[in-house]
């Protein structure tokens, strides 16, 4: 393979507990720690492993978002991506707009493989990879837990509700990654220094000419309804009694 | 009136309960019900099962090879049918989550993922940030409503009067670039995790695959399905299809009993619609106790043994 593109979304770090704004207009993200979407980090790690086994020549990390996304792209370069592209925009895109924008990059770069996470942990949509594959007219292999590359095709093991599904897709293709595909490497200091010399190309979203119009109207945000306070019991007989009281008939 | 198409999920033999839950959502959008499309072998019993669900106006059977349910194969066929509908729904299971965005993109439409409540015919609630916030979104007039339905939020519809089954053919170009090879599935006689009334789950605290046998014994005594936390799956104690949580299965049993599960936010996302949550853990500070209705601080193996005895 000549090229793998890895798509990375900048999201609120998974350890941060999010809160809804009092006026319901959104969630509070100001000042929070931001990271690469963990599923996208797994996608990048997989690309690096494919390259290390001689399966790819170049890895390009792509992100769409504000200037601050450069931080996450620098991390990607430090992990081992060869170069990065930032599609700059201050507006938040829906998955369809993101997929249409990524398609423009793909048409320019002509990668054989596109890797990205199965979902972003902020909007939890789980749409972008599938939409990209559809617009590109290429195969999709979602929720990947194992990726085996051969000359023209890729065998992907998918984590599905019934178990593990094995499919084969021709290249080029889009693969979305699940948690158990790999464990991303830690970035070492010398790699961070080296990454500073790697290029990040910046494009404006408008320059791509993709239709990124927002389609859904967001009416309000709210906190989830909390569950009522529970009780602590001393022992198993008390536990069983409490369960029977609630209608457990076993 | 909204014309709705529900995409049936099935395993070739039986329709999945996720489809019946999806139909409940459809009925809340449009009381008159929905058409259900079944992609299956011509002689599959799935279409007849679909026809017996309440809220089904008619079943469209699109006959095809029985192997797999590839999004690349199904999406163009659904797009060919889409012109007759204002709303297309699929369960938010790995089946629907794989398929529907491909359909939406081909239609140039936005998708509402994980519908958890119907606010109006075009507005829906959905969880974001692993359920830590709920957003209400509206699909503006003139756009199709394309949505995946969160199974845990909707009860399955009951049996209906029996709808007509029409075998149809669709005019779509089916790509050959994606091929199904095989499905490995753990065979188990226990109830299905996503439709069971009682679910017993084990976490890292179980310590080994062997120790899960004690949990299986208890589950069999209670007629329960068995689930697991991500930690237990990552440790290799149990296969991935048992995982409950944000990246596993999102479930809503009447009773959920968690043994040795600390309760990471991603796990809690998968169980917060359960009727009664029971937590048994030796660490009284474990976050699972914050959502549990009944908590027992103590050794989980002793508890399992004692429960087995009590139920004996």
Coordinates of C-alpha atoms in Angstrom, one line a residue:
Chain A
X1 CA 0.0 0.0 0.0
X2 CA 1.2 3.5 -0.7
X3 CA -1.0 5.4 1.7
X4 CA -3.2 5.1 4.7
X5 CA -5.3 8.0 5.8
X6 CA -6.3 8.0 9.5
X7 CA -9.1 10.4 10.5
X8 CA -8.8 11.9 14.0
X9 CA -11.4 13.8 16.0
X10 CA -10.5 16.1 18.8
X11 CA -12.9 15.4 21.7
X12 CA -13.2 16.0 25.4
X13 CA -10.9 13.5 27.1
X14 CA -12.7 10.3 28.1
X15 CA -11.8 10.7 31.8
X16 CA -13.7 14.0 32.0
X17 CA -17.2 14.0 33.3
X18 CA -19.3 16.2 31.1
X19 CA -21.9 18.6 32.4
X20 CA -24.8 20.3 30.6
X21 CA -25.0 24.1 30.6
X22 CA -27.7 25.4 32.9
X23 CA -29.5 27.0 29.9
X24 CA -29.6 23.7 28.0
X25 CA -27.8 25.2 25.0
X26 CA -25.1 22.6 25.1
X27 CA -22.5 20.9 27.3
X28 CA -19.7 22.7 29.0
X29 CA -16.4 22.1 27.2
X30 CA -14.5 25.3 28.0
X31 CA -11.2 24.6 29.8
X32 CA -11.6 20.8 29.7
X33 CA -8.8 18.4 28.7
X34 CA -9.0 17.5 25.0
X35 CA -7.7 14.4 23.4
X36 CA -7.7 12.3 20.3
X37 CA -11.0 10.3 20.2
X38 CA -9.8 7.0 21.8
X39 CA -11.2 4.9 18.9
X40 CA -9.4 7.1 16.4
X41 CA -6.2 6.6 18.4
X42 CA -6.7 2.8 17.9
X43 CA -7.1 3.4 14.2
X44 CA -3.8 5.3 14.1
X45 CA -2.0 2.6 16.1
X46 CA -3.3 0.0 13.6
X47 CA -2.0 2.0 10.7
X48 CA 1.4 2.3 12.3
X49 CA 1.5 -1.5 12.9
X50 CA 0.6 -2.1 9.2
X51 CA 3.4 0.2 8.1
X52 CA 5.9 -1.5 10.5
X53 CA 5.1 -4.8 8.9
X54 CA 5.9 -3.3 5.5
X55 CA 2.3 -3.0 4.5
X56 CA 2.2 0.7 3.9
X57 CA 4.6 3.5 2.8
X58 CA 2.9 6.6 4.2
X59 CA 0.4 7.5 6.9
X60 CA -1.5 10.7 6.8
X61 CA -3.4 12.0 9.8
X62 CA -6.4 14.2 9.0
X63 CA -8.6 16.2 11.4
X64 CA -11.4 18.6 10.9
X65 CA -11.9 21.4 13.4
X66 CA -10.5 24.5 15.0
X67 CA -6.8 25.5 15.0
X68 CA -6.5 23.7 18.4
X69 CA -6.7 20.4 16.6
X70 CA -3.0 20.9 15.8
X71 CA -2.3 19.6 19.3
X72 CA -4.0 16.3 18.5
X73 CA -2.3 16.1 15.1
X74 CA 1.1 16.8 16.7
X75 CA 0.4 13.8 19.0
X76 CA -0.4 11.7 15.9
X77 CA 2.8 12.8 14.3
X78 CA 4.7 11.9 17.5
X79 CA 3.1 8.5 17.5
X80 CA 4.4 8.0 14.0
X81 CA 2.2 9.5 11.3
X82 CA 4.3 10.9 8.5
X83 CA 2.3 14.1 7.9
X84 CA -1.0 15.7 8.8
X85 CA -3.7 17.7 7.3
X86 CA -6.0 20.0 9.3
X87 CA -9.2 21.1 7.7
X88 CA -9.9 24.3 9.6
X89 CA -13.4 25.3 10.7
X90 CA -14.9 26.8 13.7
X91 CA -18.4 25.3 13.1
X92 CA -19.2 21.8 14.3
X93 CA -19.9 19.4 11.4
X94 CA -22.5 16.6 11.3
X95 CA -21.2 13.2 10.3
X96 CA -22.4 13.7 6.7
X97 CA -20.6 17.0 6.4
X98 CA -17.5 15.4 7.9
X99 CA -17.7 12.5 5.5
X100 CA -18.1 14.8 2.5
X101 CA -15.1 16.8 3.6
X102 CA -13.0 13.7 4.1
X103 CA -14.0 12.5 0.7
X104 CA -12.4 15.6 -0.8
X105 CA -9.1 14.8 0.9
X106 CA -9.4 11.2 -0.2
X107 CA -9.9 12.2 -3.8
X108 CA -6.8 14.3 -3.6
X109 CA -4.6 11.8 -1.8
X110 CA -5.9 8.5 -3.3
X111 CA -5.2 6.3 -0.3
X112 CA -5.8 2.5 -0.4
X113 CA -7.1 2.4 3.1
X114 CA -8.9 4.8 5.4
X115 CA -9.0 4.0 9.2
X116 CA -11.0 5.8 11.8
X117 CA -12.8 5.0 15.1
X118 CA -16.1 3.3 15.1
X119 CA -17.6 6.3 16.9
X120 CA -16.5 9.5 18.5
X121 CA -17.1 9.6 22.3
X122 CA -18.6 13.1 22.2
X123 CA -21.6 12.8 19.9
X124 CA -21.6 9.0 19.9
X125 CA -23.1 9.0 16.4
X126 CA -21.1 6.1 14.9
X127 CA -21.8 7.3 11.3
X128 CA -18.8 9.0 9.7
X129 CA -16.9 5.9 8.5
X130 CA -20.0 4.3 7.0
X131 CA -21.0 7.5 5.3
X132 CA -17.6 8.0 3.9
X133 CA -17.5 4.5 2.5
X134 CA -20.9 5.0 0.9
X135 CA -20.0 8.4 -0.7
X136 CA -16.7 6.9 -1.9
X137 CA -18.5 3.9 -3.3
X138 CA -16.1 1.6 -1.5
X139 CA -16.4 -1.2 1.1
X140 CA -16.8 -0.6 4.8
X141 CA -15.7 -2.9 7.6
X142 CA -17.0 -1.5 10.9
X143 CA -16.2 -2.4 14.5
X144 CA -12.9 -4.1 13.6
X145 CA -11.2 -6.2 16.2
X146 CA -8.7 -7.8 13.8
X147 CA -7.3 -6.6 10.4
X148 CA -5.3 -8.9 8.1
X149 CA -4.0 -7.3 4.9
X150 CA -3.1 -9.2 1.7
X151 CA -2.4 -7.9 -1.7
X152 CA -5.7 -6.7 -3.0
X153 CA -8.1 -7.5 -0.1
X154 CA -8.4 -7.2 3.7
X155 CA -9.9 -9.7 6.0
X156 CA -11.6 -8.0 8.9
X157 CA -13.0 -9.6 12.1
X158 CA -15.9 -7.5 13.3
X159 CA -17.3 -7.4 16.8
X160 CA -21.0 -7.8 16.2
X161 CA -23.9 -8.5 18.7
X162 CA -23.9 -12.2 17.8
X163 CA -20.2 -12.7 18.1
X164 CA -17.3 -12.3 15.7
X165 CA -18.1 -11.8 12.0
X166 CA -15.3 -12.3 9.4
X167 CA -15.7 -10.4 6.1
X168 CA -13.3 -9.7 3.2
X169 CA -13.2 -6.4 1.4
X170 CA -11.4 -5.2 -1.7
X171 CA -9.1 -2.2 -1.4
X172 CA -9.5 0.7 -1.3
X173 CA -11.7 0.4 1.8
X174 CA -12.8 2.1 5.0
X175 CA -12.3 0.3 8.3
X176 CA -13.7 1.6 11.6
X177 CA -12.0 0.3 14.7
X178 CA -13.2 -1.2 17.9
X179 CA -11.6 -1.3 21.3
X180 CA -9.9 -4.7 21.2
X181 CA -8.1 -4.1 17.9
X182 CA -4.9 -3.0 19.7
X183 CA -3.5 -0.9 22.5
X184 CA -2.1 2.4 21.3
X185 CA 1.5 3.1 22.1
X186 CA 2.7 5.8 24.5
X187 CA 4.5 8.7 22.9
X188 CA 8.2 9.1 23.9
X189 CA 9.8 12.5 24.4
X190 CA 12.3 12.1 21.4
X191 CA 9.4 11.4 19.2
X192 CA 7.6 14.6 20.3
X193 CA 10.8 16.5 19.4
X194 CA 11.0 14.8 16.0
X195 CA 7.3 15.4 15.3
X196 CA 7.9 19.1 15.5
X197 CA 9.7 18.9 12.1
X198 CA 6.9 17.0 10.4
X199 CA 4.5 19.0 8.3
X200 CA 0.9 19.9 9.1
X201 CA -0.9 21.2 6.1
X202 CA -3.7 23.6 6.9
X203 CA -6.7 23.9 4.6
X204 CA -9.9 25.9 5.1
X205 CA -13.1 23.9 5.1
X206 CA -14.5 26.3 2.4
X207 CA -11.6 25.6 0.1
X208 CA -12.7 21.9 -0.1
X209 CA -16.0 22.9 -1.7
X210 CA -17.9 20.1 0.2
X211 CA -21.6 20.6 1.2
X212 CA -21.3 20.7 4.9
X213 CA -24.7 22.4 5.6
X214 CA -26.1 21.4 9.1
X215 CA -29.3 19.4 8.6
X216 CA -30.6 18.6 12.0
X217 CA -31.9 21.3 14.4
X218 CA -30.7 20.9 18.0
X219 CA -33.5 22.0 20.3
X220 CA -32.0 21.5 23.7
X221 CA -29.6 19.6 26.0
X222 CA -30.5 18.2 29.3
X223 CA -28.9 16.1 32.1
X224 CA -30.0 12.5 32.2
X225 CA -32.7 11.6 34.8
X226 CA -30.8 10.3 37.8
X227 CA -31.8 6.9 39.3
X228 CA -33.3 7.0 42.8
X229 CA -31.2 6.4 45.8
X230 CA -30.6 2.7 46.5
X231 CA -30.3 0.7 49.7
X232 CA -27.4 -1.3 51.2
X233 CA -28.2 -4.7 52.6
X234 CA -26.1 -6.7 55.2
X235 CA -26.2 -10.2 53.7
X236 CA -27.6 -12.5 51.1
X237 CA -30.9 -13.4 52.8
X238 CA -31.6 -9.6 53.1
X239 CA -30.7 -9.2 49.4
X240 CA -33.0 -12.0 48.3
X241 CA -35.8 -10.6 50.4
X242 CA -35.3 -7.2 48.8
X243 CA -35.3 -8.8 45.4
X244 CA -38.5 -10.7 46.0
X245 CA -40.1 -7.6 47.3
X246 CA -39.4 -6.1 43.9
X247 CA -41.1 -9.0 42.2
X248 CA -38.2 -11.4 41.4
X249 CA -39.8 -14.8 41.3
X250 CA -36.7 -17.0 40.7
Chain B
X1 CA -49.2 11.0 7.9
X2 CA -45.7 9.6 8.1
X3 CA -44.8 6.6 5.9
X4 CA -42.3 4.6 7.8
X5 CA -40.1 1.7 6.7
X6 CA -38.5 -0.5 9.4
X7 CA -35.6 -2.6 8.4
X8 CA -35.9 -6.0 10.0
X9 CA -33.0 -7.5 11.9
X10 CA -32.8 -11.3 11.9
X11 CA -30.5 -14.2 11.9
X12 CA -31.9 -16.1 8.9
X13 CA -34.2 -18.1 11.1
X14 CA -35.8 -15.7 13.5
X15 CA -36.6 -12.0 13.7
X16 CA -34.6 -10.3 16.4
X17 CA -36.5 -8.7 19.3
X18 CA -34.7 -5.4 18.4
X19 CA -37.1 -5.2 15.4
X20 CA -40.2 -5.4 17.6
X21 CA -38.7 -2.6 19.8
X22 CA -38.0 -0.6 16.7
X23 CA -41.7 -1.0 15.7
X24 CA -42.8 0.4 19.0
X25 CA -40.8 3.6 18.2
X26 CA -42.3 3.6 14.7
X27 CA -45.8 3.5 16.3
X28 CA -45.0 6.4 18.5
X29 CA -44.1 8.4 15.4
X30 CA -47.1 7.2 13.4
X31 CA -49.9 5.4 15.1
X32 CA -50.9 3.7 11.8
X33 CA -47.8 1.7 11.9
X34 CA -45.0 0.9 9.5
X35 CA -43.9 -1.3 6.6
X36 CA -41.2 -3.8 7.5
X37 CA -38.6 -4.9 4.9
X38 CA -37.1 -8.3 5.3
X39 CA -34.0 -9.2 3.3
X40 CA -33.8 -13.0 3.6
X41 CA -33.9 -16.2 1.6
X42 CA -37.3 -16.7 -0.1
X43 CA -38.2 -19.6 2.2
X44 CA -37.1 -18.0 5.4
X45 CA -39.7 -18.0 8.2
X46 CA -38.6 -14.4 9.2
X47 CA -41.1 -12.7 7.0
X48 CA -44.0 -14.6 8.6
X49 CA -42.6 -13.7 12.1
X50 CA -42.4 -10.0 11.1
X51 CA -46.0 -10.1 9.7
X52 CA -47.2 -11.2 13.2
X53 CA -45.9 -8.2 15.0
X54 CA -48.3 -5.4 16.0
X55 CA -48.0 -2.1 14.1
X56 CA -46.9 -3.8 10.9
X57 CA -48.9 -2.6 7.9
X58 CA -47.3 -5.0 5.4
X59 CA -44.1 -7.0 5.1
X60 CA -41.9 -6.5 2.1
X61 CA -39.8 -9.6 1.5
X62 CA -36.8 -9.0 -0.7
X63 CA -35.4 -12.4 -1.5
X64 CA -31.6 -12.9 -1.5
X65 CA -28.8 -15.2 -0.6
X66 CA -28.9 -16.2 3.0
X67 CA -25.4 -15.3 4.0
X68 CA -24.7 -12.4 6.3
X69 CA -26.2 -8.9 6.3
X70 CA -23.6 -6.8 4.6
X71 CA -24.3 -3.0 4.6
X72 CA -22.7 -2.6 1.2
X73 CA -25.2 -5.2 -0.2
X74 CA -28.3 -4.0 1.7
X75 CA -27.9 -0.2 1.5
X76 CA -28.4 0.2 -2.3
X77 CA -31.6 -1.9 -2.1
X78 CA -33.0 0.2 0.8
X79 CA -32.2 3.3 -1.2
X80 CA -34.2 1.9 -4.1
X81 CA -37.2 1.6 -1.7
X82 CA -36.6 4.9 0.1
X83 CA -38.6 7.1 -2.4
X84 CA -41.9 5.6 -1.0
X85 CA -41.1 6.6 2.6
X86 CA -40.7 9.7 4.8
X87 CA -39.0 7.8 7.6
X88 CA -36.6 4.8 7.7
X89 CA -35.8 3.2 11.0
X90 CA -33.4 0.3 12.0
X91 CA -32.4 -1.0 15.4
X92 CA -29.4 0.6 17.0
X93 CA -27.6 -2.7 17.2
X94 CA -24.4 -3.5 15.4
X95 CA -26.6 -4.5 12.4
X96 CA -28.4 -1.1 12.2
X97 CA -25.4 1.0 13.2
X98 CA -23.4 -0.6 10.4
X99 CA -26.1 -0.3 7.8
X100 CA -28.2 2.9 8.3
X101 CA -25.5 5.5 7.9
X102 CA -24.6 4.0 4.6
X103 CA -28.2 4.4 3.5
X104 CA -28.4 8.0 4.9
X105 CA -25.3 9.0 3.1
X106 CA -26.5 7.6 -0.2
X107 CA -29.7 9.6 0.3
X108 CA -27.8 12.7 1.2
X109 CA -29.6 12.8 4.5
X110 CA -28.6 13.2 8.2
X111 CA -29.1 10.4 10.6
X112 CA -30.4 10.5 14.1
X113 CA -28.5 7.8 16.0
X114 CA -29.8 6.0 19.1
X115 CA -33.3 7.4 19.4
X116 CA -34.3 7.0 23.0
X117 CA -37.6 8.9 23.0
X118 CA -40.0 10.3 20.4
X119 CA -40.8 13.9 21.2
X120 CA -42.8 14.5 18.0
X121 CA -43.0 13.0 14.6
X122 CA -39.8 14.8 13.6
X123 CA -38.1 15.4 17.0
X124 CA -36.3 12.9 19.1
X125 CA -34.1 12.5 22.2
X126 CA -30.8 10.8 22.0
X127 CA -27.9 10.3 24.4
X128 CA -24.5 11.9 23.8
X129 CA -21.2 11.7 25.9
X130 CA -22.0 8.1 26.9
X131 CA -25.4 9.1 28.2
X132 CA -24.1 12.0 30.4
X133 CA -26.2 14.4 28.4
X134 CA -29.4 14.0 26.4
X135 CA -30.0 16.1 23.3
X136 CA -33.3 16.8 21.6
X137 CA -32.9 17.1 17.8
X138 CA -35.4 17.9 15.1
X139 CA -35.4 16.8 11.5
X140 CA -36.6 19.9 9.5
X141 CA -39.5 19.5 7.1
X142 CA -38.7 18.2 3.7
X143 CA -35.9 15.9 4.9
X144 CA -36.4 12.2 5.4
X145 CA -36.2 11.0 9.0
X146 CA -33.4 8.4 9.2
X147 CA -32.9 7.0 12.6
X148 CA -31.5 4.1 14.6
X149 CA -33.6 3.1 17.6
X150 CA -32.0 2.4 21.0
X151 CA -33.5 -1.0 22.0
X152 CA -33.2 -0.5 25.7
X153 CA -35.6 2.6 25.5
X154 CA -38.5 0.8 23.8
X155 CA -40.5 -2.2 24.8
X156 CA -41.1 -4.8 22.1
X157 CA -44.6 -4.6 20.4
X158 CA -46.9 -7.5 21.1
X159 CA -48.3 -9.8 18.5
X160 CA -50.6 -8.3 15.9
X161 CA -53.4 -9.3 13.6
X162 CA -51.1 -10.5 10.9
X163 CA -50.0 -8.3 8.0
X164 CA -49.8 -9.3 4.4
X165 CA -46.4 -10.4 3.0
X166 CA -45.5 -9.1 -0.4
X167 CA -42.5 -10.6 -2.2
X168 CA -40.8 -7.8 -4.1
X169 CA -37.7 -7.3 -6.2
X170 CA -35.7 -4.1 -6.2
X171 CA -33.7 -2.6 -8.9
X172 CA -30.3 -1.9 -7.4
X173 CA -26.7 -2.5 -8.3
X174 CA -25.2 -4.9 -5.7
X175 CA -21.4 -4.4 -5.3
X176 CA -19.1 -7.5 -5.2
X177 CA -16.4 -5.7 -3.3
X178 CA -17.5 -6.9 0.1
X179 CA -17.8 -10.6 1.0
X180 CA -19.2 -12.4 4.0
X181 CA -16.9 -15.3 5.2
X182 CA -18.2 -16.5 8.5
X183 CA -19.9 -15.7 11.8
X184 CA -18.4 -17.2 14.9
X185 CA -21.0 -17.3 17.6
X186 CA -20.7 -18.8 21.1
X187 CA -23.5 -21.4 21.4
X188 CA -25.4 -21.1 24.6
X189 CA -28.7 -22.3 25.8
X190 CA -29.1 -19.4 28.1
X191 CA -31.5 -16.6 27.4
X192 CA -30.4 -13.9 25.0
X193 CA -28.7 -11.0 26.8
X194 CA -30.7 -8.3 25.0
X195 CA -34.1 -9.7 25.7
X196 CA -33.6 -11.5 29.1
X197 CA -35.7 -10.4 32.1
X198 CA -32.8 -11.2 34.4
X199 CA -29.1 -10.6 33.6
X200 CA -26.2 -11.6 35.8
X201 CA -22.9 -10.0 35.0
X202 CA -19.4 -10.6 36.1
X203 CA -16.4 -8.3 36.1
X204 CA -12.7 -8.4 36.7
X205 CA -13.5 -9.4 40.3
X206 CA -14.4 -12.9 39.0
X207 CA -10.7 -13.5 38.5
X208 CA -10.8 -16.2 35.8
X209 CA -12.8 -17.8 33.0
X210 CA -13.2 -20.8 35.4
X211 CA -14.8 -18.8 38.1
X212 CA -17.4 -17.6 35.6
X213 CA -18.8 -21.2 35.8
X214 CA -20.1 -20.3 39.3
X215 CA -22.0 -17.4 37.7
X216 CA -23.4 -19.6 34.9
X217 CA -24.7 -22.1 37.5
X218 CA -26.4 -19.3 39.4
X219 CA -27.8 -17.8 36.1
X220 CA -29.2 -21.2 35.1
X221 CA -30.9 -21.5 38.4
X222 CA -32.5 -18.1 38.0
X223 CA -33.2 -18.4 34.3
X224 CA -30.9 -15.5 33.6
X225 CA -28.7 -14.4 30.8
X226 CA -25.0 -13.8 31.6
X227 CA -23.1 -10.6 30.7
X228 CA -19.7 -9.2 31.5
X229 CA -17.8 -5.9 31.9
X230 CA -15.2 -4.8 29.4
X231 CA -12.5 -5.7 31.9
X232 CA -13.7 -9.3 32.0
X233 CA -13.8 -9.5 28.2
X234 CA -10.4 -7.9 27.8
X235 CA -8.9 -10.3 30.4
X236 CA -10.2 -13.2 28.2
X237 CA -12.6 -14.6 30.8
X238 CA -15.5 -14.5 28.4
X239 CA -16.1 -13.7 24.6
X240 CA -16.9 -10.3 23.3
X241 CA -20.6 -10.8 22.7
X242 CA -21.1 -10.9 26.4
X243 CA -19.9 -7.4 26.9
X244 CA -22.4 -4.9 28.4
X245 CA -21.8 -1.2 28.1
X246 CA -21.2 1.7 25.8
X247 CA -19.2 -0.4 23.3
X248 CA -20.9 -3.7 24.1
X249 CA -24.6 -4.3 24.5
X250 CA -27.0 -1.7 26.0
X251 CA -29.6 -3.7 27.9
X252 CA -32.8 -3.0 30.0
X253 CA -33.6 -6.2 31.9
X254 CA -36.1 -6.1 34.8
X255 CA -33.2 -7.2 37.1
X256 CA -29.5 -6.7 36.6
X257 CA -27.1 -8.3 39.1
X258 CA -23.5 -7.1 38.9
X259 CA -20.9 -9.3 40.6
X260 CA -17.4 -7.8 41.0
X261 CA -18.0 -5.0 38.6
X262 CA -16.6 -1.6 39.7
X263 CA -18.9 0.3 37.4
X264 CA -16.9 2.4 34.9
X265 CA -19.1 5.1 33.3
X266 CA -19.0 3.1 30.0
X267 CA -20.5 0.1 31.8
X268 CA -23.2 2.1 33.5
X269 CA -24.3 3.5 30.2
X270 CA -25.2 0.0 29.2
X271 CA -27.4 -0.8 32.2
X272 CA -29.1 2.4 33.4
X273 CA -32.4 1.5 31.9
X274 CA -32.6 -1.8 33.9
X275 CA -35.5 -2.1 36.4
X276 CA -33.6 -3.0 39.5
X277 CA -29.8 -2.9 39.6
X278 CA -28.1 -5.0 42.2
X279 CA -24.4 -4.6 43.0
X280 CA -22.2 -7.1 44.9
X281 CA -18.7 -5.9 45.3
X282 CA -16.1 -6.0 48.1
X283 CA -15.1 -2.4 47.5
X284 CA -17.7 -0.2 49.2
X285 CA -16.4 2.8 47.2
X286 CA -17.0 1.2 43.8
X287 CA -19.0 3.6 41.5
X288 CA -21.5 0.8 40.7
X289 CA -23.1 1.4 44.2
X290 CA -24.0 5.0 43.0
X291 CA -26.5 3.5 40.6
X292 CA -27.5 0.3 42.4
X293 CA -30.9 0.0 43.9
X294 CA -29.7 -2.8 46.2
X295 CA -26.1 -3.0 47.2
X296 CA -24.2 -5.7 49.1
X297 CA -20.6 -5.0 50.2
X298 CA -18.8 -8.3 50.5
X299 CA -17.1 -11.3 48.9
X300 CA -18.8 -12.1 45.6
X301 CA -17.9 -15.8 45.7
X302 CA -19.5 -16.2 49.1
X303 CA -22.5 -14.4 47.9
X304 CA -22.9 -16.6 44.8
X305 CA -22.6 -19.7 46.9
X306 CA -25.2 -18.4 49.4
X307 CA -27.6 -17.4 46.7
X308 CA -27.3 -20.8 45.0
X309 CA -28.1 -22.4 48.4
X310 CA -31.1 -20.1 49.0
X311 CA -32.5 -20.8 45.5
X312 CA -31.6 -24.5 45.8

